mmCIF file of C-alpha atoms in Angstrom:
data_model
loop_
_atom_site.group_PDB
_atom_site.id
_atom_site.type_symbol
_atom_site.label_atom_id
_atom_site.label_comp_id
_atom_site.label_asym_id
_atom_site.label_seq_id
_atom_site.Cartn_x
_atom_site.Cartn_y
_atom_site.Cartn_z
ATOM 1 C CA THR A 1 200.829 78.852 189.106
ATOM 2 C CA GLY A 2 197.473 79.629 187.472
ATOM 3 C CA PRO A 3 195.297 82.840 189.320
ATOM 4 C CA THR A 4 193.436 81.564 191.907
ATOM 5 C CA CYS A 5 189.746 82.144 191.919
ATOM 6 C CA HIS A 6 187.381 82.576 194.508
ATOM 7 C CA LEU A 7 184.716 79.439 194.749
ATOM 8 C CA ASN A 8 182.011 80.700 196.158
ATOM 9 C CA ARG A 9 181.516 84.668 195.354
ATOM 10 C CA PRO A 10 181.544 85.288 191.715
ATOM 11 C CA PRO A 11 184.604 87.034 189.693
ATOM 12 C CA ARG A 12 184.355 90.590 190.120
ATOM 13 C CA ALA A 13 185.474 93.329 186.610
ATOM 14 C CA SER A 14 187.637 95.576 186.603
ATOM 15 C CA SER A 15 185.415 98.246 187.950
ATOM 16 C CA GLY A 16 185.024 96.283 190.893
ATOM 17 C CA THR A 17 181.400 95.285 190.218
ATOM 18 C CA PRO A 18 180.408 91.857 190.580
ATOM 19 C CA LEU A 19 180.014 89.888 186.823
ATOM 20 C CA ALA A 20 176.621 89.306 186.181
ATOM 21 C CA TYR A 21 175.403 84.997 184.626
ATOM 22 C CA ARG A 22 172.503 83.130 184.628
ATOM 23 C CA PRO A 23 171.894 80.319 187.212
ATOM 24 C CA GLY A 24 173.004 77.547 186.279
ATOM 25 C CA GLN A 25 175.455 78.722 183.963
ATOM 26 C CA ARG A 26 178.590 77.786 183.975
ATOM 27 C CA ARG A 27 180.608 80.762 185.082
ATOM 28 C CA PRO A 28 183.631 81.796 183.391
ATOM 29 C CA PRO A 29 187.250 80.765 184.146
ATOM 30 C CA CYS A 30 188.974 83.886 185.710
ATOM 31 C CA ALA A 31 191.035 85.439 183.237
ATOM 32 C CA PRO A 32 194.737 84.988 183.790
ATOM 33 C CA THR A 33 196.776 88.171 183.644
ATOM 34 C CA ARG A 34 200.677 87.792 183.391
ATOM 35 C CA THR A 35 203.670 90.312 183.135
ATOM 36 C CA THR A 36 205.988 89.765 179.531
ATOM 37 C CA GLY A 37 209.303 89.539 178.823
ATOM 38 C CA LYS A 38 209.745 93.646 177.941
ATOM 39 C CA ALA A 39 207.480 95.007 181.181
ATOM 40 C CA ALA A 40 209.053 92.940 183.868
ATOM 41 C CA SER A 41 212.546 94.260 181.959
ATOM 42 C CA LYS A 42 211.531 98.414 182.128
ATOM 43 C CA SER A 43 210.055 98.063 185.687
ATOM 44 C CA GLN A 44 212.911 96.803 186.588
ATOM 45 C CA LYS A 45 214.705 99.805 184.860
ATOM 46 C CA GLU A 46 212.836 102.423 186.526
ATOM 47 C CA ALA A 47 213.349 100.572 190.471
ATOM 48 C CA ARG A 48 217.077 100.557 189.627
ATOM 49 C CA SER A 49 216.600 104.471 188.330
ATOM 50 C CA ARG A 50 214.713 105.505 191.115
ATOM 51 C CA MET A 51 217.609 104.044 193.525
ATOM 52 C CA ALA A 52 220.335 105.980 191.601
ATOM 53 C CA GLY A 53 218.051 109.714 192.052
ATOM 54 C CA ASP A 54 217.796 108.696 195.946
ATOM 55 C CA GLY A 55 221.495 108.252 196.549
ATOM 56 C CA GLU A 56 221.927 110.928 194.340
ATOM 57 C CA GLY A 57 219.771 113.288 196.071
ATOM 58 C CA ALA A 58 221.056 112.057 199.315
ATOM 59 C CA ALA A 59 224.956 113.381 198.425
ATOM 60 C CA ALA A 60 223.697 116.809 197.067
ATOM 61 C CA PHE A 61 221.827 117.095 200.889
ATOM 62 C CA ALA A 62 224.846 115.958 202.406
ATOM 63 C CA ALA A 63 226.415 118.309 200.662
ATOM 64 C CA ALA A 64 224.489 120.957 200.663
ATOM 65 C CA LYS A 65 225.004 120.362 205.027
ATOM 66 C CA ALA A 66 227.946 120.016 205.229
ATOM 67 C CA GLU A 67 228.424 122.960 203.015
ATOM 68 C CA TRP A 68 225.867 125.044 205.714
ATOM 69 C CA LEU A 69 227.969 123.993 208.790
ATOM 70 C CA ASP A 70 231.279 125.364 208.106
ATOM 71 C CA GLY A 71 229.176 129.315 206.626
ATOM 72 C CA SER A 72 230.394 128.843 203.377
ATOM 73 C CA GLY A 73 227.523 128.712 201.621
ATOM 74 C CA GLY A 74 223.418 129.608 203.787
ATOM 75 C CA LEU A 75 221.253 132.695 203.445
ATOM 76 C CA PRO A 76 223.593 136.199 202.944
ATOM 77 C CA LEU A 77 222.483 136.958 206.121
ATOM 78 C CA LEU A 78 223.880 134.517 207.519
ATOM 79 C CA ARG A 79 227.274 134.136 205.740
ATOM 80 C CA TRP A 80 227.261 137.963 207.170
ATOM 81 C CA TRP A 81 226.978 137.341 210.218
ATOM 82 C CA ARG A 82 229.001 134.707 210.600
ATOM 83 C CA ALA A 83 232.303 136.604 209.183
ATOM 84 C CA SER A 84 231.427 139.727 210.982
ATOM 85 C CA GLY A 85 232.736 137.443 214.024
ATOM 86 C CA GLY A 86 229.373 135.771 214.737
ATOM 87 C CA GLY A 87 231.495 132.347 215.691
ATOM 88 C CA GLU A 88 233.122 133.923 218.553
ATOM 89 C CA LEU A 89 229.788 135.078 219.597
ATOM 90 C CA LEU A 90 227.881 131.997 219.585
ATOM 91 C CA GLY A 91 231.622 129.660 220.919
ATOM 92 C CA ARG A 92 231.235 132.493 223.760
ATOM 93 C CA TRP A 93 226.970 131.405 223.908
ATOM 94 C CA ASP A 94 227.817 127.794 223.994
ATOM 95 C CA ALA A 95 230.517 128.459 227.207
ATOM 96 C CA VAL A 96 228.393 130.883 229.148
ATOM 97 C CA ARG A 97 225.388 127.882 228.254
ATOM 98 C CA ALA A 98 227.565 125.058 229.433
ATOM 99 C CA GLY A 99 228.747 126.917 232.371
ATOM 100 C CA ALA A 100 225.660 128.827 234.174
ATOM 101 C CA VAL A 101 222.578 127.662 232.079
ATOM 102 C CA ALA A 102 222.176 123.960 232.227
ATOM 103 C CA PRO A 103 223.462 124.064 236.010
ATOM 104 C CA ALA A 104 220.479 126.334 236.713
ATOM 105 C CA LEU A 105 218.299 124.256 234.574
ATOM 106 C CA ALA A 106 219.713 120.942 236.271
ATOM 107 C CA ALA A 107 218.838 122.913 240.164
ATOM 108 C CA VAL A 108 215.106 123.912 238.924
ATOM 109 C CA SER A 109 214.859 119.852 237.727
ATOM 110 C CA GLY A 110 216.072 118.919 241.386
ATOM 111 C CA ALA A 111 213.470 121.240 242.580
ATOM 112 C CA CYS A 112 210.942 119.857 241.004
ATOM 113 C CA LEU A 113 211.760 116.130 241.447
ATOM 114 C CA ALA A 114 212.229 117.621 245.278
ATOM 115 C CA MET A 115 208.723 118.999 245.131
ATOM 116 C CA SER A 116 206.730 116.242 243.079
ATOM 117 C CA ALA A 117 208.255 113.395 246.159
ATOM 118 C CA MET A 118 206.689 115.739 248.544
ATOM 119 C CA LEU A 119 203.919 116.062 247.307
ATOM 120 C CA LEU A 120 203.662 112.106 246.792
ATOM 121 C CA ALA A 121 204.568 111.784 250.574
ATOM 122 C CA GLU A 122 201.882 114.093 251.713
ATOM 123 C CA ALA A 123 199.261 111.861 249.679
ATOM 124 C CA VAL A 124 200.298 108.952 251.107
ATOM 125 C CA PHE A 125 199.946 110.012 254.368
ATOM 126 C CA MET A 126 196.922 111.899 253.684
ATOM 127 C CA ALA A 127 195.492 108.474 252.738
ATOM 128 C CA ALA A 128 196.744 106.685 255.667
ATOM 129 C CA ALA A 129 195.117 109.367 257.722
ATOM 130 C CA SER A 130 191.630 109.037 256.825
ATOM 131 C CA LEU A 131 191.909 105.517 257.036
ATOM 132 C CA VAL A 132 193.157 105.664 260.379
ATOM 133 C CA ARG A 133 191.116 109.342 261.677
ATOM 134 C CA ARG A 134 189.072 109.024 265.019
ATOM 135 C CA ARG A 135 185.689 110.986 264.634
ATOM 136 C CA PRO A 136 184.731 113.351 266.651
ATOM 137 C CA GLU A 137 181.246 111.830 267.487
ATOM 138 C CA ARG A 138 182.495 109.465 268.576
ATOM 139 C CA ARG A 139 184.333 111.058 271.929
ATOM 140 C CA TYR A 140 182.241 114.072 272.581
ATOM 141 C CA SER A 141 178.285 114.800 272.355
ATOM 142 C CA ALA A 142 176.807 116.419 269.034
ATOM 143 C CA GLY A 143 173.485 115.626 270.330
ATOM 144 C CA PRO A 144 170.696 117.768 267.538
ATOM 145 C CA LEU A 145 169.632 120.998 269.284
ATOM 146 C CA GLY A 146 166.093 122.866 269.337
ATOM 147 C CA ALA A 147 163.036 120.576 270.932
ATOM 148 C CA GLN A 148 163.170 117.545 271.407
ATOM 149 C CA ASP A 149 159.859 114.636 271.315
ATOM 150 C CA GLY A 150 157.237 115.988 273.276
ATOM 151 C CA GLU A 151 158.645 119.765 273.993
ATOM 152 C CA ASP A 152 157.127 122.584 273.478
ATOM 153 C CA GLU A 153 158.370 123.868 269.590
ATOM 154 C CA GLU A 154 158.696 127.920 271.139
ATOM 155 C CA ARG A 155 160.625 126.389 274.621
ATOM 156 C CA GLY A 156 162.557 124.696 271.807
ATOM 157 C CA LEU A 157 163.757 127.569 269.941
ATOM 158 C CA LEU A 158 165.741 128.852 272.874
ATOM 159 C CA GLY A 159 168.016 125.631 272.583
ATOM 160 C CA TYR A 160 169.529 127.299 269.379
ATOM 161 C CA PRO A 161 171.977 130.069 271.122
ATOM 162 C CA MET A 162 172.712 133.082 269.151
ATOM 163 C CA VAL A 163 175.076 132.851 266.384
ATOM 164 C CA LEU A 164 176.736 135.214 264.869
ATOM 165 C CA VAL A 165 178.413 135.059 261.091
ATOM 166 C CA GLN A 166 180.898 137.389 260.133
ATOM 167 C CA ILE A 167 181.836 137.557 256.077
ATOM 168 C CA PRO A 168 184.810 140.089 255.263
ATOM 169 C CA MET A 169 185.236 141.415 252.094
ATOM 170 C CA TYR A 170 187.111 143.384 249.815
ATOM 171 C CA ASN A 171 186.553 144.528 246.715
ATOM 172 C CA GLU A 172 184.313 140.715 245.887
ATOM 173 C CA ARG A 173 182.618 142.043 242.513
ATOM 174 C CA GLU A 174 182.922 137.931 241.685
ATOM 175 C CA VAL A 175 181.554 136.737 244.904
ATOM 176 C CA TYR A 176 179.751 139.076 246.901
ATOM 177 C CA LYS A 177 175.640 137.417 245.913
ATOM 178 C CA LEU A 178 176.883 134.107 246.481
ATOM 179 C CA SER A 179 178.703 134.297 249.886
ATOM 180 C CA ILE A 180 176.144 136.481 251.647
ATOM 181 C CA GLY A 181 173.045 134.090 249.826
ATOM 182 C CA ALA A 182 174.972 130.661 251.274
ATOM 183 C CA ALA A 183 175.094 132.760 254.943
ATOM 184 C CA CYS A 184 171.702 134.483 254.409
ATOM 185 C CA GLY A 185 170.209 130.628 253.790
ATOM 186 C CA LEU A 186 171.705 128.392 256.409
ATOM 187 C CA SER A 187 169.382 126.136 258.517
ATOM 188 C CA TRP A 188 169.324 128.116 261.433
ATOM 189 C CA PRO A 189 165.852 130.140 263.085
ATOM 190 C CA SER A 190 166.720 133.367 261.887
ATOM 191 C CA ASP A 191 165.937 135.356 265.358
ATOM 192 C CA ARG A 192 168.801 133.217 266.119
ATOM 193 C CA VAL A 193 171.629 134.384 263.917
ATOM 194 C CA ILE A 194 173.162 137.162 262.893
ATOM 195 C CA VAL A 195 174.266 137.857 259.636
ATOM 196 C CA GLN A 196 177.383 140.707 259.563
ATOM 197 C CA VAL A 197 178.758 141.544 256.354
ATOM 198 C CA LEU A 198 181.916 144.339 257.097
ATOM 199 C CA ASP A 199 182.960 146.247 253.465
ATOM 200 C CA ASP A 200 186.066 147.815 253.318
ATOM 201 C CA SER A 201 185.858 148.052 249.338
ATOM 202 C CA THR A 202 187.193 150.458 248.405
ATOM 203 C CA ASP A 203 185.220 150.342 244.888
ATOM 204 C CA PRO A 204 182.227 153.065 245.657
ATOM 205 C CA THR A 205 180.371 150.627 242.728
ATOM 206 C CA ILE A 206 181.437 147.146 244.248
ATOM 207 C CA LYS A 207 179.997 149.118 247.849
ATOM 208 C CA ASP A 208 177.032 150.177 246.821
ATOM 209 C CA LEU A 209 176.431 146.721 244.914
ATOM 210 C CA VAL A 210 176.919 145.178 248.321
ATOM 211 C CA GLU A 211 174.792 146.999 250.813
ATOM 212 C CA LEU A 212 171.497 146.851 247.695
ATOM 213 C CA GLU A 213 172.030 142.418 248.696
ATOM 214 C CA CYS A 214 171.964 143.060 252.465
ATOM 215 C CA LYS A 215 169.392 144.967 251.959
ATOM 216 C CA ILE A 216 167.393 142.644 249.528
ATOM 217 C CA TRP A 217 167.628 139.852 251.601
ATOM 218 C CA ALA A 218 166.855 141.771 255.084
ATOM 219 C CA LYS A 219 162.881 142.603 253.338
ATOM 220 C CA LYS A 220 163.114 138.421 252.733
ATOM 221 C CA GLY A 221 163.548 139.084 256.888
ATOM 222 C CA LYS A 222 166.892 137.688 257.638
ATOM 223 C CA ASN A 223 168.741 139.744 260.382
ATOM 224 C CA VAL A 224 171.932 141.592 258.121
ATOM 225 C CA LYS A 225 174.010 143.982 258.955
ATOM 226 C CA TYR A 226 176.400 145.712 256.751
ATOM 227 C CA GLU A 227 179.229 147.616 258.173
ATOM 228 C CA VAL A 228 181.778 149.657 256.957
ATOM 229 C CA ARG A 229 184.827 151.908 258.237
ATOM 230 C CA ASN A 230 186.879 154.529 257.516
ATOM 231 C CA ASN A 231 190.700 152.903 257.472
ATOM 232 C CA ARG A 232 191.744 149.949 256.580
ATOM 233 C CA GLU A 233 193.825 149.328 259.518
ATOM 234 C CA GLY A 234 194.622 145.388 259.514
ATOM 235 C CA TYR A 235 192.370 145.015 256.879
ATOM 236 C CA LYS A 236 190.343 141.271 256.940
ATOM 237 C CA ALA A 237 191.543 141.086 260.090
ATOM 238 C CA GLY A 238 191.581 144.316 261.477
ATOM 239 C CA ALA A 239 187.705 144.436 260.186
ATOM 240 C CA LEU A 240 186.670 140.957 262.240
ATOM 241 C CA LYS A 241 188.622 142.087 264.932
ATOM 242 C CA GLU A 242 185.921 146.087 265.022
ATOM 243 C CA GLY A 243 183.195 144.209 263.689
ATOM 244 C CA MET A 244 183.254 142.997 267.497
ATOM 245 C CA LEU A 245 182.716 145.597 268.635
ATOM 246 C CA HIS A 246 178.694 146.905 267.939
ATOM 247 C CA ALA A 247 176.533 146.344 270.642
ATOM 248 C CA TYR A 248 174.316 144.088 269.460
ATOM 249 C CA VAL A 249 177.417 141.436 269.137
ATOM 250 C CA GLN A 250 177.275 141.103 272.941
ATOM 251 C CA GLN A 251 173.820 139.011 272.534
ATOM 252 C CA CYS A 252 175.209 135.860 270.650
ATOM 253 C CA ASP A 253 177.007 133.129 272.260
ATOM 254 C CA PHE A 254 179.033 131.469 269.480
ATOM 255 C CA LEU A 255 181.046 133.597 266.124
ATOM 256 C CA ALA A 256 181.052 132.238 262.511
ATOM 257 C CA VAL A 257 184.001 133.241 260.102
ATOM 258 C CA PHE A 258 183.255 132.977 256.187
ATOM 259 C CA ASP A 259 185.331 133.880 253.872
ATOM 260 C CA ALA A 260 184.388 136.193 251.047
ATOM 261 C CA ASP A 261 184.449 133.034 248.632
ATOM 262 C CA PHE A 262 182.820 130.723 251.211
ATOM 263 C CA GLN A 263 179.707 128.405 250.211
ATOM 264 C CA PRO A 264 178.835 127.073 253.732
ATOM 265 C CA GLU A 265 176.210 124.501 253.204
ATOM 266 C CA PRO A 266 172.923 125.023 254.648
ATOM 267 C CA ASP A 267 173.439 121.921 257.803
ATOM 268 C CA PHE A 268 176.479 123.968 258.413
ATOM 269 C CA LEU A 269 175.646 125.594 262.130
ATOM 270 C CA MET A 270 173.857 122.706 262.596
ATOM 271 C CA ARG A 271 176.611 120.031 262.493
ATOM 272 C CA THR A 272 179.229 122.802 264.182
ATOM 273 C CA ILE A 273 177.396 124.344 266.326
ATOM 274 C CA PRO A 274 176.260 121.025 268.704
ATOM 275 C CA TYR A 275 179.299 120.468 269.275
ATOM 276 C CA LEU A 276 180.769 123.606 270.890
ATOM 277 C CA ALA A 277 177.028 123.735 272.536
ATOM 278 C CA ARG A 278 177.617 120.186 274.395
ATOM 279 C CA ASN A 279 181.314 120.238 274.501
ATOM 280 C CA PRO A 280 182.411 123.544 277.399
ATOM 281 C CA GLN A 281 186.615 122.361 276.912
ATOM 282 C CA ILE A 282 186.117 122.523 272.813
ATOM 283 C CA ALA A 283 186.322 126.304 271.736
ATOM 284 C CA LEU A 284 186.801 125.916 268.102
ATOM 285 C CA VAL A 285 185.415 123.676 265.513
ATOM 286 C CA GLN A 286 187.263 123.813 261.771
ATOM 287 C CA ALA A 287 185.191 122.350 259.080
ATOM 288 C CA ARG A 288 186.682 121.266 255.497
ATOM 289 C CA TRP A 289 187.340 123.038 252.055
ATOM 290 C CA GLU A 290 186.178 121.936 249.266
ATOM 291 C CA PHE A 291 186.565 123.238 246.004
ATOM 292 C CA GLY A 292 183.542 124.687 243.519
ATOM 293 C CA ASN A 293 186.148 125.153 239.938
ATOM 294 C CA LEU A 294 187.706 121.914 241.850
ATOM 295 C CA LEU A 295 186.921 120.403 237.350
ATOM 296 C CA THR A 296 187.900 123.496 235.858
ATOM 297 C CA GLY A 297 190.691 125.229 237.658
ATOM 298 C CA ILE A 298 193.826 124.212 237.415
ATOM 299 C CA LEU A 299 195.417 125.760 241.028
ATOM 300 C CA GLY A 300 191.478 124.092 242.293
ATOM 301 C CA ARG A 301 193.096 120.361 241.276
ATOM 302 C CA PHE A 302 196.698 121.148 242.863
ATOM 303 C CA CYS A 303 195.028 121.908 246.072
ATOM 304 C CA SER A 304 192.292 119.380 246.211
#
């Protein structure tokens, strides 16, 4: 059979560019390419030679591998190690690995599988609970506080109960500004809330920074109290307990506690205090946690 010519495009030269011809001129025929008998026989010989070379290389590799494994070849250090009893040591290690390491790894793998199953069961349970949970606003009264339509605004401010916000701290260099700023930014009348910063820091520099931050917010009109003590008895729980002993705490009706790395939303008190103020049978309201570094922290993604 002859060569195939493409009639829908001009033939190409060896360089890959189209051959030029005038309109109406007959296209030059495609140049047939044939392989002579000498060229074909030479190609076949080269192919057989390559196959023979590959076979010899594979045989040489297998021989070298066998020589390495039986200890007669390899690096001088490896030969010395085998001659000085390294093979016996290797056999002992294989015995230890089979008797101790392998069972330990199997136990760890089983524990990981069990914890994975627990996490999966918890995720399924939480998903199901979120679908059938009872909303608290359907069961309890949680109407807005303050002045209602037609009421005096000044009198309505008295409808906001006095709230004490406690923030225990201990060497919180990275988050002290965020937590204090979030507490002072709560949507609540400034004369009806007290922000109490309980600092148990042992680093004098951090204590000065926390105290300075409290003074900054106090100059902005926020009722911020900076409290320290001369011991760390009870740690943060002890600091919270001792903070309740101050005289100004007696005028507060409710208490909100935020850890040092908490950043409450501005409407936190507006959404939680009405449940306590309008339902005497409720003593505690706990809000949901969210993680600010959920997408960047591995622990945050795990805990979510």
